CSV table of C-alpha atoms in Angstrom, one decimal:
chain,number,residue,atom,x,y,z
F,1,UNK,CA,52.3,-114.7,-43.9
F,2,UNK,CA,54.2,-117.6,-41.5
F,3,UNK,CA,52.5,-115.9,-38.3
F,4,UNK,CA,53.0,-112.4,-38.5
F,5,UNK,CA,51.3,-110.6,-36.0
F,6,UNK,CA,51.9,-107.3,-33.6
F,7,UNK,CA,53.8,-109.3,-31.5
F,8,UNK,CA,55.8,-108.4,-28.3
F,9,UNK,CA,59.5,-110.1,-27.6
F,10,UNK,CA,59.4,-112.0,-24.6
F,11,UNK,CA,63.0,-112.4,-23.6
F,12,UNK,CA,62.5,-114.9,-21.2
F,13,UNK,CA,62.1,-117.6,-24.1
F,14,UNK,CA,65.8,-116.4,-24.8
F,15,UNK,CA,66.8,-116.9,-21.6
F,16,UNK,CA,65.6,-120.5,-20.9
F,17,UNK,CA,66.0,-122.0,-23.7
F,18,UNK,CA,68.2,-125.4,-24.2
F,19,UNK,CA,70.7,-125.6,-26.6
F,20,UNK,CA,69.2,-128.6,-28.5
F,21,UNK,CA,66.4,-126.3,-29.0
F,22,UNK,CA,68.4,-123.6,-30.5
F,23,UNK,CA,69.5,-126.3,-32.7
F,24,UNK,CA,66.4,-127.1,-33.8
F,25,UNK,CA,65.5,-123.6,-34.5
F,26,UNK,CA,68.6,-123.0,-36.7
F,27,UNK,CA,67.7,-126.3,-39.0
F,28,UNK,CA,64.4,-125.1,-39.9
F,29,UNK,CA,65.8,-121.7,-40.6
F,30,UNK,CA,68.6,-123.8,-42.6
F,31,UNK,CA,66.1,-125.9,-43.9
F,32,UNK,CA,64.0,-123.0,-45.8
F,33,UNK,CA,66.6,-122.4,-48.4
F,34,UNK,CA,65.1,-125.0,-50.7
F,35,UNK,CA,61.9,-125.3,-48.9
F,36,UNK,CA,58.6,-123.0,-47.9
F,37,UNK,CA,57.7,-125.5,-45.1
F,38,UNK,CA,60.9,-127.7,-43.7
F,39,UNK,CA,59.7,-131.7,-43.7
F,40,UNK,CA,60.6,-133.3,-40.6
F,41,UNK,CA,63.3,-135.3,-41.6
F,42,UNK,CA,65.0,-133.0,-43.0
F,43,UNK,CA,65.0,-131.1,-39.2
F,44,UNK,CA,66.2,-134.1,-37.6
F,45,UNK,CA,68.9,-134.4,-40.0
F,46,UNK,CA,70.1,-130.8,-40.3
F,47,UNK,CA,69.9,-130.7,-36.2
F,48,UNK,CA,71.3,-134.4,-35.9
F,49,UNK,CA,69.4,-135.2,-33.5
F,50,UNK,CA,66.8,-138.5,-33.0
F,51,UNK,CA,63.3,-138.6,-33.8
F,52,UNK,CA,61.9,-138.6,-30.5
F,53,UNK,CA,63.8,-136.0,-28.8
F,54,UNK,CA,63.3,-133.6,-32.2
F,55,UNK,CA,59.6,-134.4,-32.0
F,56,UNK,CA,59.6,-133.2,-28.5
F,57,UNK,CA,61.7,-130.0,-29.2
F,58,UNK,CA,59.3,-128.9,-32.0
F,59,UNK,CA,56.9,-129.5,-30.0
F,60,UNK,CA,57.9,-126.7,-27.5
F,61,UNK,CA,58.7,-124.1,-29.8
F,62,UNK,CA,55.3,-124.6,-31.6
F,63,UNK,CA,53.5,-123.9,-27.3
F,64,UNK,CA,56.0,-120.7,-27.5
F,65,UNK,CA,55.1,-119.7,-30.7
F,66,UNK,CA,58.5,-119.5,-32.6
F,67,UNK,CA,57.8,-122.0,-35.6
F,68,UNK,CA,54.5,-122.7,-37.6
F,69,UNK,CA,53.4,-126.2,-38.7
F,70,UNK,CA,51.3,-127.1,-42.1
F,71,UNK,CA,50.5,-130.4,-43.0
F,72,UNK,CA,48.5,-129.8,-46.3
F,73,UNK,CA,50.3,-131.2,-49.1
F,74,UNK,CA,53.3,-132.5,-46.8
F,75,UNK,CA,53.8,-132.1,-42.7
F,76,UNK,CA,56.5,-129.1,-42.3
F,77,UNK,CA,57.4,-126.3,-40.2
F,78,UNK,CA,58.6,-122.8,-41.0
F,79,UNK,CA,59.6,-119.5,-38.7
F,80,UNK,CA,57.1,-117.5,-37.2
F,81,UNK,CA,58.8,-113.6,-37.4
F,82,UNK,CA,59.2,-114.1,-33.5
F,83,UNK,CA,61.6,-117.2,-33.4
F,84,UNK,CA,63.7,-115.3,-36.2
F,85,UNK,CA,63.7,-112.5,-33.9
F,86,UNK,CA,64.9,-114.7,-31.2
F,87,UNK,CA,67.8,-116.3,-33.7
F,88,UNK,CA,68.9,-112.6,-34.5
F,89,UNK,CA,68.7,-111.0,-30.9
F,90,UNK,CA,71.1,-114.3,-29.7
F,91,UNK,CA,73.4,-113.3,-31.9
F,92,UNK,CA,73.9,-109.4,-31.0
F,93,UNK,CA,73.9,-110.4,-27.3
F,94,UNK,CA,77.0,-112.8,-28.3
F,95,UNK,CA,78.5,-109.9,-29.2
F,96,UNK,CA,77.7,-107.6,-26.4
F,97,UNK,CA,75.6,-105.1,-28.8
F,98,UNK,CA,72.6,-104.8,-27.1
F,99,UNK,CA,72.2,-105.5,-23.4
F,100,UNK,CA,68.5,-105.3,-23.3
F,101,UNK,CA,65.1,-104.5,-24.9
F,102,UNK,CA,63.2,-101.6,-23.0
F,103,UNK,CA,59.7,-100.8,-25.2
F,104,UNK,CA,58.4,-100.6,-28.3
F,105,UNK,CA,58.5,-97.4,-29.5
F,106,UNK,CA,56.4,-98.0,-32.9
F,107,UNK,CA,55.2,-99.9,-35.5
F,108,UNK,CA,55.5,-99.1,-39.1
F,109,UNK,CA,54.0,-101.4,-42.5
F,110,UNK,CA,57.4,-102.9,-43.1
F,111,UNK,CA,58.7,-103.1,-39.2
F,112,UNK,CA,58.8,-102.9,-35.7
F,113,UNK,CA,60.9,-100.7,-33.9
F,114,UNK,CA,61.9,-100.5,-30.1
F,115,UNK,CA,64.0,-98.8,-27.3
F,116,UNK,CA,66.7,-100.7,-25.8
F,117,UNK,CA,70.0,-100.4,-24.0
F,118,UNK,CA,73.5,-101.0,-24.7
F,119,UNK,CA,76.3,-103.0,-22.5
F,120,UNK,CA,77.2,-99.4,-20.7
F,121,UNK,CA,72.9,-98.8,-20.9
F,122,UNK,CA,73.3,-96.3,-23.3
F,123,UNK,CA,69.7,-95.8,-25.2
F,124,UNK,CA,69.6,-97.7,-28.5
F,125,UNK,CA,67.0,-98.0,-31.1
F,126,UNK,CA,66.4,-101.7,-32.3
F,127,UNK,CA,64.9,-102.1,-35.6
F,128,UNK,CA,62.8,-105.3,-36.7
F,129,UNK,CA,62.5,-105.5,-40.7
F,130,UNK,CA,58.5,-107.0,-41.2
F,131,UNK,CA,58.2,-107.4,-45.0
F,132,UNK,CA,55.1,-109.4,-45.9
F,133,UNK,CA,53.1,-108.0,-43.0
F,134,UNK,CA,51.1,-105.8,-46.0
F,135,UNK,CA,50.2,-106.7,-49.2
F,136,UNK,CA,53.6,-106.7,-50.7
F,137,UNK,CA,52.4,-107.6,-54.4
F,138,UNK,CA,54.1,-104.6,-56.2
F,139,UNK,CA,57.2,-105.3,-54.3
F,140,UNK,CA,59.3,-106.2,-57.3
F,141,UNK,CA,58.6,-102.8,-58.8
F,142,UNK,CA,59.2,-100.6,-55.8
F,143,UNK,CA,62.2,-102.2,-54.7
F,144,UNK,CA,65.7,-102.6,-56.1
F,145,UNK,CA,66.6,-105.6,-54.2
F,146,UNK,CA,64.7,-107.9,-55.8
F,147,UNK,CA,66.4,-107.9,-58.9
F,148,UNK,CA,66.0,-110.2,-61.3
F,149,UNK,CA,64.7,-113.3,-59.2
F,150,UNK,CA,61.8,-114.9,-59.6
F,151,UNK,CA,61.1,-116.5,-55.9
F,152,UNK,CA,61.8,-115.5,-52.4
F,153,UNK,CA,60.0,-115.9,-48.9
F,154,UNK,CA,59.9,-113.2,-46.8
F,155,UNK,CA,62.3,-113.4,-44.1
F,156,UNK,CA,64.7,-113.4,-47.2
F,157,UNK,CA,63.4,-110.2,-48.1
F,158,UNK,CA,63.4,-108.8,-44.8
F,159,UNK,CA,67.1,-109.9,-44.2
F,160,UNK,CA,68.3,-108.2,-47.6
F,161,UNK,CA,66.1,-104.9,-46.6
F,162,UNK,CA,67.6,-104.3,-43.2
F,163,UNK,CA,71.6,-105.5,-44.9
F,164,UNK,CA,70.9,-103.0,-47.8
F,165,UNK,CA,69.2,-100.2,-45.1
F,166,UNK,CA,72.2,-101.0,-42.6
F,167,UNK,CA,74.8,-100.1,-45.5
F,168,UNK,CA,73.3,-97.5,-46.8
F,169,UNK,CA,73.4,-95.9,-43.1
F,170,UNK,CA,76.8,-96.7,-43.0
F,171,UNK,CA,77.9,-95.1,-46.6
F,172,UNK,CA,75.8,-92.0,-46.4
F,173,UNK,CA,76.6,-91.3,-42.5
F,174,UNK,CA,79.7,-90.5,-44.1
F,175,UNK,CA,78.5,-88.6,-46.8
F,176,UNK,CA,77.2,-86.1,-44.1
F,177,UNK,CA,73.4,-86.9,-44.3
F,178,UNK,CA,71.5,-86.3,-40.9
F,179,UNK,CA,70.9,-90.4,-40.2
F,180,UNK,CA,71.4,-92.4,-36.8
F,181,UNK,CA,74.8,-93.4,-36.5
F,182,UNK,CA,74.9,-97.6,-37.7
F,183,UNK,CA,75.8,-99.7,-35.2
F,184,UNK,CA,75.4,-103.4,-35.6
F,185,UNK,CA,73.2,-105.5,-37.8
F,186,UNK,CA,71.9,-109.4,-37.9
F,187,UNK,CA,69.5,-111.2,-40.3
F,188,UNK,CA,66.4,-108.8,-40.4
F,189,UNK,CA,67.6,-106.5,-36.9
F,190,UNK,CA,69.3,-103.0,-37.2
F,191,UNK,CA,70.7,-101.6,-34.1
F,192,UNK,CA,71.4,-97.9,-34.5
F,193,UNK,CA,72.2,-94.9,-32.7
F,194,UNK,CA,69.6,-92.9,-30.5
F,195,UNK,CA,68.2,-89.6,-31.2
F,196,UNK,CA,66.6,-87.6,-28.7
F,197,UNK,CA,63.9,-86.1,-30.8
F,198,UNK,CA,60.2,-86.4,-32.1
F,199,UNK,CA,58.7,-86.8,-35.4
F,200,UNK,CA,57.8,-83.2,-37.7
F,201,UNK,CA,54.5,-84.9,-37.4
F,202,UNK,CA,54.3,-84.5,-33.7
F,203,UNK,CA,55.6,-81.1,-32.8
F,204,UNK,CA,53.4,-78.6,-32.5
F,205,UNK,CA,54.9,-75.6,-33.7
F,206,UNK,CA,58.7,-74.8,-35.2
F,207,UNK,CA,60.6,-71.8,-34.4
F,208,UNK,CA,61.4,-71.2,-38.2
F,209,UNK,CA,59.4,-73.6,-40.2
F,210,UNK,CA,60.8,-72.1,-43.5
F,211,UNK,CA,64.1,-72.8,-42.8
F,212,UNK,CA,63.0,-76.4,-41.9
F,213,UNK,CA,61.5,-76.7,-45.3
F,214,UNK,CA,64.7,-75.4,-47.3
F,215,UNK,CA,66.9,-77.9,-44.8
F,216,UNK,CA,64.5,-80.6,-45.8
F,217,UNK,CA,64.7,-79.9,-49.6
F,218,UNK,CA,68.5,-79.1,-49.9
F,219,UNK,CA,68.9,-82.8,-48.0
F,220,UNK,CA,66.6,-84.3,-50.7
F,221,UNK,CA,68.8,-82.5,-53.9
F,222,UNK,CA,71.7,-84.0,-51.6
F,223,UNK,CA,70.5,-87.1,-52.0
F,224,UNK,CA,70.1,-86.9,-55.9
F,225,UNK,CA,73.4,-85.8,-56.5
F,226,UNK,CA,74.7,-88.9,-54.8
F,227,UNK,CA,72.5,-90.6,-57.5
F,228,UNK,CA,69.5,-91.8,-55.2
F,229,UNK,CA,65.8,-91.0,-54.3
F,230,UNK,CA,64.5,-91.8,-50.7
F,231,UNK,CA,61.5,-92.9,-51.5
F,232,UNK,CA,59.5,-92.1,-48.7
F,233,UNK,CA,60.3,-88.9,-47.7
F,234,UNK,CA,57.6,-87.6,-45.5
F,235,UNK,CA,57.0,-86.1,-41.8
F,236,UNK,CA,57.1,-89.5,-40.4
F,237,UNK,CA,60.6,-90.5,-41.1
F,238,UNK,CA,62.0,-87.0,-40.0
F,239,UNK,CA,63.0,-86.6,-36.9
F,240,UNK,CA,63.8,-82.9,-35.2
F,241,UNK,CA,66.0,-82.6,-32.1
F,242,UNK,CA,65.3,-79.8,-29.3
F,243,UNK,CA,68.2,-77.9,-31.1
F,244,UNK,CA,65.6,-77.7,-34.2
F,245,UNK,CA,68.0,-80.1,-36.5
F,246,UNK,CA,66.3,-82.7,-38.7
F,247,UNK,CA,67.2,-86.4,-38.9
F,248,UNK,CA,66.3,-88.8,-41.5
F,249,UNK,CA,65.4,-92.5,-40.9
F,250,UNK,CA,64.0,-95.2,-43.0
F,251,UNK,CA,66.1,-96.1,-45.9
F,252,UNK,CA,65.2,-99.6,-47.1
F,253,UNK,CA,62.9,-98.5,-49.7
F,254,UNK,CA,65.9,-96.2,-51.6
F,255,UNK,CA,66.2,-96.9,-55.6
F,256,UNK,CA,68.8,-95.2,-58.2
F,257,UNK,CA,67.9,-92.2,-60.3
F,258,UNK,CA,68.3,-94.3,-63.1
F,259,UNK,CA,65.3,-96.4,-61.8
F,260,UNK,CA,62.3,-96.1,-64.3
F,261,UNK,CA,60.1,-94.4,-61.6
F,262,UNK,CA,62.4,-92.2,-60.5
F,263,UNK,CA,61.5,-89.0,-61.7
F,264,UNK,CA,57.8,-90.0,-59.8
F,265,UNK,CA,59.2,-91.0,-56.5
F,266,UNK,CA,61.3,-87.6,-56.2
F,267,UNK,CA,58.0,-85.7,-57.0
F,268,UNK,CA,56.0,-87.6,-54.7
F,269,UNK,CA,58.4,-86.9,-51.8
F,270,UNK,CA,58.9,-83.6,-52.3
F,271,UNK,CA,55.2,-83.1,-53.1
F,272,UNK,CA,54.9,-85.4,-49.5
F,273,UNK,CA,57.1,-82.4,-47.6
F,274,UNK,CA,55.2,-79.6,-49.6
F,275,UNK,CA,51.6,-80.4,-48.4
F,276,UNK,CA,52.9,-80.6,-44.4
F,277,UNK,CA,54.2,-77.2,-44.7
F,278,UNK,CA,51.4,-76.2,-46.4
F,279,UNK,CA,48.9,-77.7,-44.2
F,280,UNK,CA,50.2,-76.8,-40.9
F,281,UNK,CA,52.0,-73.4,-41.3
F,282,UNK,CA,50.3,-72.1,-44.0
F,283,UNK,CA,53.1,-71.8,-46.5
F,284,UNK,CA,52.5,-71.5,-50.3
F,285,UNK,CA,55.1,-72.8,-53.2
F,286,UNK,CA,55.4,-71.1,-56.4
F,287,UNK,CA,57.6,-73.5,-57.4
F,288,UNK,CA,58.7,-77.3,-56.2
F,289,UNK,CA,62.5,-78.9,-57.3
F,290,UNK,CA,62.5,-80.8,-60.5
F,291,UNK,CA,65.2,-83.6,-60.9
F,292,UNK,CA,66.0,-83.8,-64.3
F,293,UNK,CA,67.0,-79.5,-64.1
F,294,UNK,CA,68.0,-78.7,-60.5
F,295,UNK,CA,69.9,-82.3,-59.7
F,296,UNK,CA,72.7,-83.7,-61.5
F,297,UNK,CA,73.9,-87.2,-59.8
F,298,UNK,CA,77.8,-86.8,-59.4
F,299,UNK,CA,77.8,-90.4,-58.3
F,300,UNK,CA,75.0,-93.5,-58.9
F,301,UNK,CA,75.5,-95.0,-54.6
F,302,UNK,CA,73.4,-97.7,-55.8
F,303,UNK,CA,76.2,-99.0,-57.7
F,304,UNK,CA,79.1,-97.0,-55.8
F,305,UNK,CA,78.1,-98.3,-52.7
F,306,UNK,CA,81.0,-100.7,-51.3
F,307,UNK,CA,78.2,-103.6,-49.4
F,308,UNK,CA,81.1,-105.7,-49.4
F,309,UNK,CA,83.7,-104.0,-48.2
F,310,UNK,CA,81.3,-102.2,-45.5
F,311,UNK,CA,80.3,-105.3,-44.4
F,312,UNK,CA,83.8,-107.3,-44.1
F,313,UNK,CA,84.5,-104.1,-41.5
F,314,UNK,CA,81.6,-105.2,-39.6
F,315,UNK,CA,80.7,-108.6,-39.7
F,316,UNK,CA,83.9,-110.5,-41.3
F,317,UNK,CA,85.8,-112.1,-43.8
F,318,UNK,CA,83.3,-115.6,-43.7
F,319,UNK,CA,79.9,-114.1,-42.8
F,320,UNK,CA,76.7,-115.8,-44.6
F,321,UNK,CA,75.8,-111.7,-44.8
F,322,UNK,CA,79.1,-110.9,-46.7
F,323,UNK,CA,78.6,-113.9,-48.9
F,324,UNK,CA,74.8,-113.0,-49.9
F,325,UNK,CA,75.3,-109.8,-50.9
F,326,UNK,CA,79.1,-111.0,-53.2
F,327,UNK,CA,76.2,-113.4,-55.1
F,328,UNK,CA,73.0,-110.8,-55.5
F,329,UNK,CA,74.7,-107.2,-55.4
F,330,UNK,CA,78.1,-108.4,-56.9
F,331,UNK,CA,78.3,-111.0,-59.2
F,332,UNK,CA,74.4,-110.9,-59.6
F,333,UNK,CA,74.7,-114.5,-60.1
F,334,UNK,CA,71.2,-115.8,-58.9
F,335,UNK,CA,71.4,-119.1,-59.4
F,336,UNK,CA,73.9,-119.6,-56.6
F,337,UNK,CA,72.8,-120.0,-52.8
F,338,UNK,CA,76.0,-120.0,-50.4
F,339,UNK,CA,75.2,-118.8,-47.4
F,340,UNK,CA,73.6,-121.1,-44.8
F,341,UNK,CA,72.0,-119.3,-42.5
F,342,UNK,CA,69.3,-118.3,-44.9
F,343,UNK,CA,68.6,-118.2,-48.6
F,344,UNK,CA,66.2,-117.3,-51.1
F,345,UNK,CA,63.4,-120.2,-50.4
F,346,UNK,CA,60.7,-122.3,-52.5
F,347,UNK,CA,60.3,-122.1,-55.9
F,348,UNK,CA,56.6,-122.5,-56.8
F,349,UNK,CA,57.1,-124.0,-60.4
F,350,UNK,CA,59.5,-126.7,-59.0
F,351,UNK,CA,57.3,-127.1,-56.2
F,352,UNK,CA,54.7,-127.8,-58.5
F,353,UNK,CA,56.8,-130.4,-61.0
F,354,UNK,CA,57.8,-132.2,-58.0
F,355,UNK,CA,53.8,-132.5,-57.0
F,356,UNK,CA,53.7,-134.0,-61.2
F,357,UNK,CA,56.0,-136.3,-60.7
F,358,UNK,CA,55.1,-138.0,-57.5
F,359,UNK,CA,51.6,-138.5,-59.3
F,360,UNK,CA,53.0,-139.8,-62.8
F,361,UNK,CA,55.1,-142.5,-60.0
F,362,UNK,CA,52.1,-143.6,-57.9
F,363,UNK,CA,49.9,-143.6,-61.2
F,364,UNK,CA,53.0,-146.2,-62.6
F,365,UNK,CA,52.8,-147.7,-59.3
F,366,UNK,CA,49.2,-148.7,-58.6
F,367,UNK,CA,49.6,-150.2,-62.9
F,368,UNK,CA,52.0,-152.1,-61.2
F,369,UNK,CA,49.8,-153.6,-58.2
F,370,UNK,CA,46.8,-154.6,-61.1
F,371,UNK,CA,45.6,-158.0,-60.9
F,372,UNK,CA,45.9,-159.7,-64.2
F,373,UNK,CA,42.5,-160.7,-64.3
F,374,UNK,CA,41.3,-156.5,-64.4
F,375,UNK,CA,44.1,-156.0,-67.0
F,376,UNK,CA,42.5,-158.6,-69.5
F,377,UNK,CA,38.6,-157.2,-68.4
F,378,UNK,CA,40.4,-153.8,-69.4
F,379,UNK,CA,41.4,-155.4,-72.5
F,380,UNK,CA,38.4,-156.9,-73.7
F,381,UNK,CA,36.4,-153.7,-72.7
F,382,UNK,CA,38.5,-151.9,-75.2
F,383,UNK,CA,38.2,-154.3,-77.8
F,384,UNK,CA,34.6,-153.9,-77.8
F,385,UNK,CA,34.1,-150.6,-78.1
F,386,UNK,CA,36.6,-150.2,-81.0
């Protein structure tokens, strides 16, 4: 899946690299809107920039690793997760979000996550969104982003999971669920506040590990009445502070209690925080929360949710961001593709009508180029046998 690997960010690429090879960086990310490997034409064209000096360019960022070239059914290139990294990170420096990146704290199935500092070195956590790093097959059915729509790559994927993760941080923040506070956002990178505490699956012992548990469960009813299910509620996306409060991370994966596997997703997560408690403290459960008697959703967020409006405060009236989400959350309109710094990518059908067509024209073609002479042998051949 286009070179993704437990990589480390080497921010010395960012620092010495040339502007022309930015440019050529940003066409094939341009490029892979309508295509799952960008041709080389299409580069030099999108970077306007000759043949020669392209060749070159793409020739450096393949030695550092940033773009990966194929040359089965056509020559192309596409992003490697760490050149989208670098496109991402450029942009948050621009804007004086993050000064630096410290260490990497962990790695999860879906992403990467790593300790950095802001402009007045204040600790920051830096989240990298990895989709297609596992088998993702059953993506369409655990997801809500999705949708309707048929194709996508997965830097697509990863960019709408970390915008959909970054608003829901936003909106329920404010809702007064125990989340890091949101701070910026760009492509597949979340930069969020820092909390100085460990996973429930790393502490030893709790003070008062029933209160925990009622804490954890009145923050999962919370989250039904505002008409959504985590998802993956479990003891490694809880945090607990030295003050013994919980935190709750990891929101990409959310769906609507209207979703069709709902009611299983809420059992499975509180089913998740039922056998820690059980297994580490020793504490039985007559009973466990059900969701169609103890919650009633006063609001669906899935559909309440402002994304536009959150992220107009953010990023701007005439982000690509602001635009993706008016076409796929919105309007729902998937047939259009208006933002340019990255789309939905290849259609496999059309890829494969385009591969029909070029062999119907170079079958008309080579009839073209036959010598009369093996036209008439053709002829006569046929006559015979009828």
């Amino acid at each position: 899946y286009m070179g993704i690997t437990q990589m480390k960010i080497n921010l010395d690429i960012l620092r010495y690299m040339t502007k022309d090879e930015w440019r050529v960086l940003t066409a094939i990310e341009m490029g892979l809107k309508n295509h799952e490997y960008v041709p080389t034409p299409l580069i030099e064209s999108i970077a306007n920039l000759k043949r020669s000096n392209c060749y070159k360019l793409i020739q450096k960022l393949l030695k550092n690793k940033l773009i990966q070239h194929r040359s089965k059914i056509y020559e192309g290139y596409t992003l490697t997760y760490l050149g989208y990294d670098l496109l991402a990170i450029r942009v948050l420096v621009k804007r004086k979000t993050i000064k630096g990146i410290k260490a990497q704290m962990g790695i999860g199935k879906e992403s990467d996550v790593y300790f950095g500092v802001d402009m007045d070195d204040n600790p920051i956590i830096i989240k990298f969104t990895r989709l297609g790093r596992q088998s993702f097959r059953a993506i369409k059915q655990k997801r809500d982003s999705i949708g309707n729509r048929t194709s996508w790559n997965w830097f697509y994927l990863s960019r709408l999971s970390a915008l959909k993760e970054y608003a829901y941080l936003k909106t329920l923040y404010n809702y007064g669920i125990p989340t890091p506070i949101p701070i910026d956002y760009n492509r597949h990178v979340l930069v969020m506040s820092y909390i100085d505490g460990k996973q429930l699956t790393q502490i030893r012992e709790l003070h008062n590990p029933k209160q925990l548990y009622e804490t954890l469960i009145s923050i999962l009813l919370h989250f039904g009445e505002l008409g959504i299910i985590h998802g993956d509620f479990n003891e490694f996306n809880i945090l607990v502070d030295e003050k013994g409060k919980a935190h709750i991370i990891d929101f990409p994966q959310i769906v609507s209690t209207s979703h069709p596997n709902a009611e299983m997703l809420f059992n499975r997560d509180v089913e998740c925080i039922q056998t820690f408690f059980t297994r580490k403290y020793n504490i039985t459960f007559e009973t466990k929360p059900d969701l169609k008697k103890d919650v009633i959703a006063k609001i669906d967020l899935t559909k309440d949710i402002n994304f536009v409006s959150v992220l107009k405060e953010q990023l701007g009236e005439n982000s690509a961001d602001l635009k993706l989400v008016e076409n796929y959350y919105v309007e729902e309109k998937h047939e259009k593709r208006e933002g340019t710094e990255m789309a939905e990518g290849w259609d496999e059908d059309e890829e494969e009508e385009d591969e029909e067509i070029v062999e119907e024209e170079d079958i008309a073609e080579d009839k073209k180029r036959e010598h009369p002479r093996t036209k008439n042998r053709k002829l006569q051949r046929r006559q015979k046998r009828n």
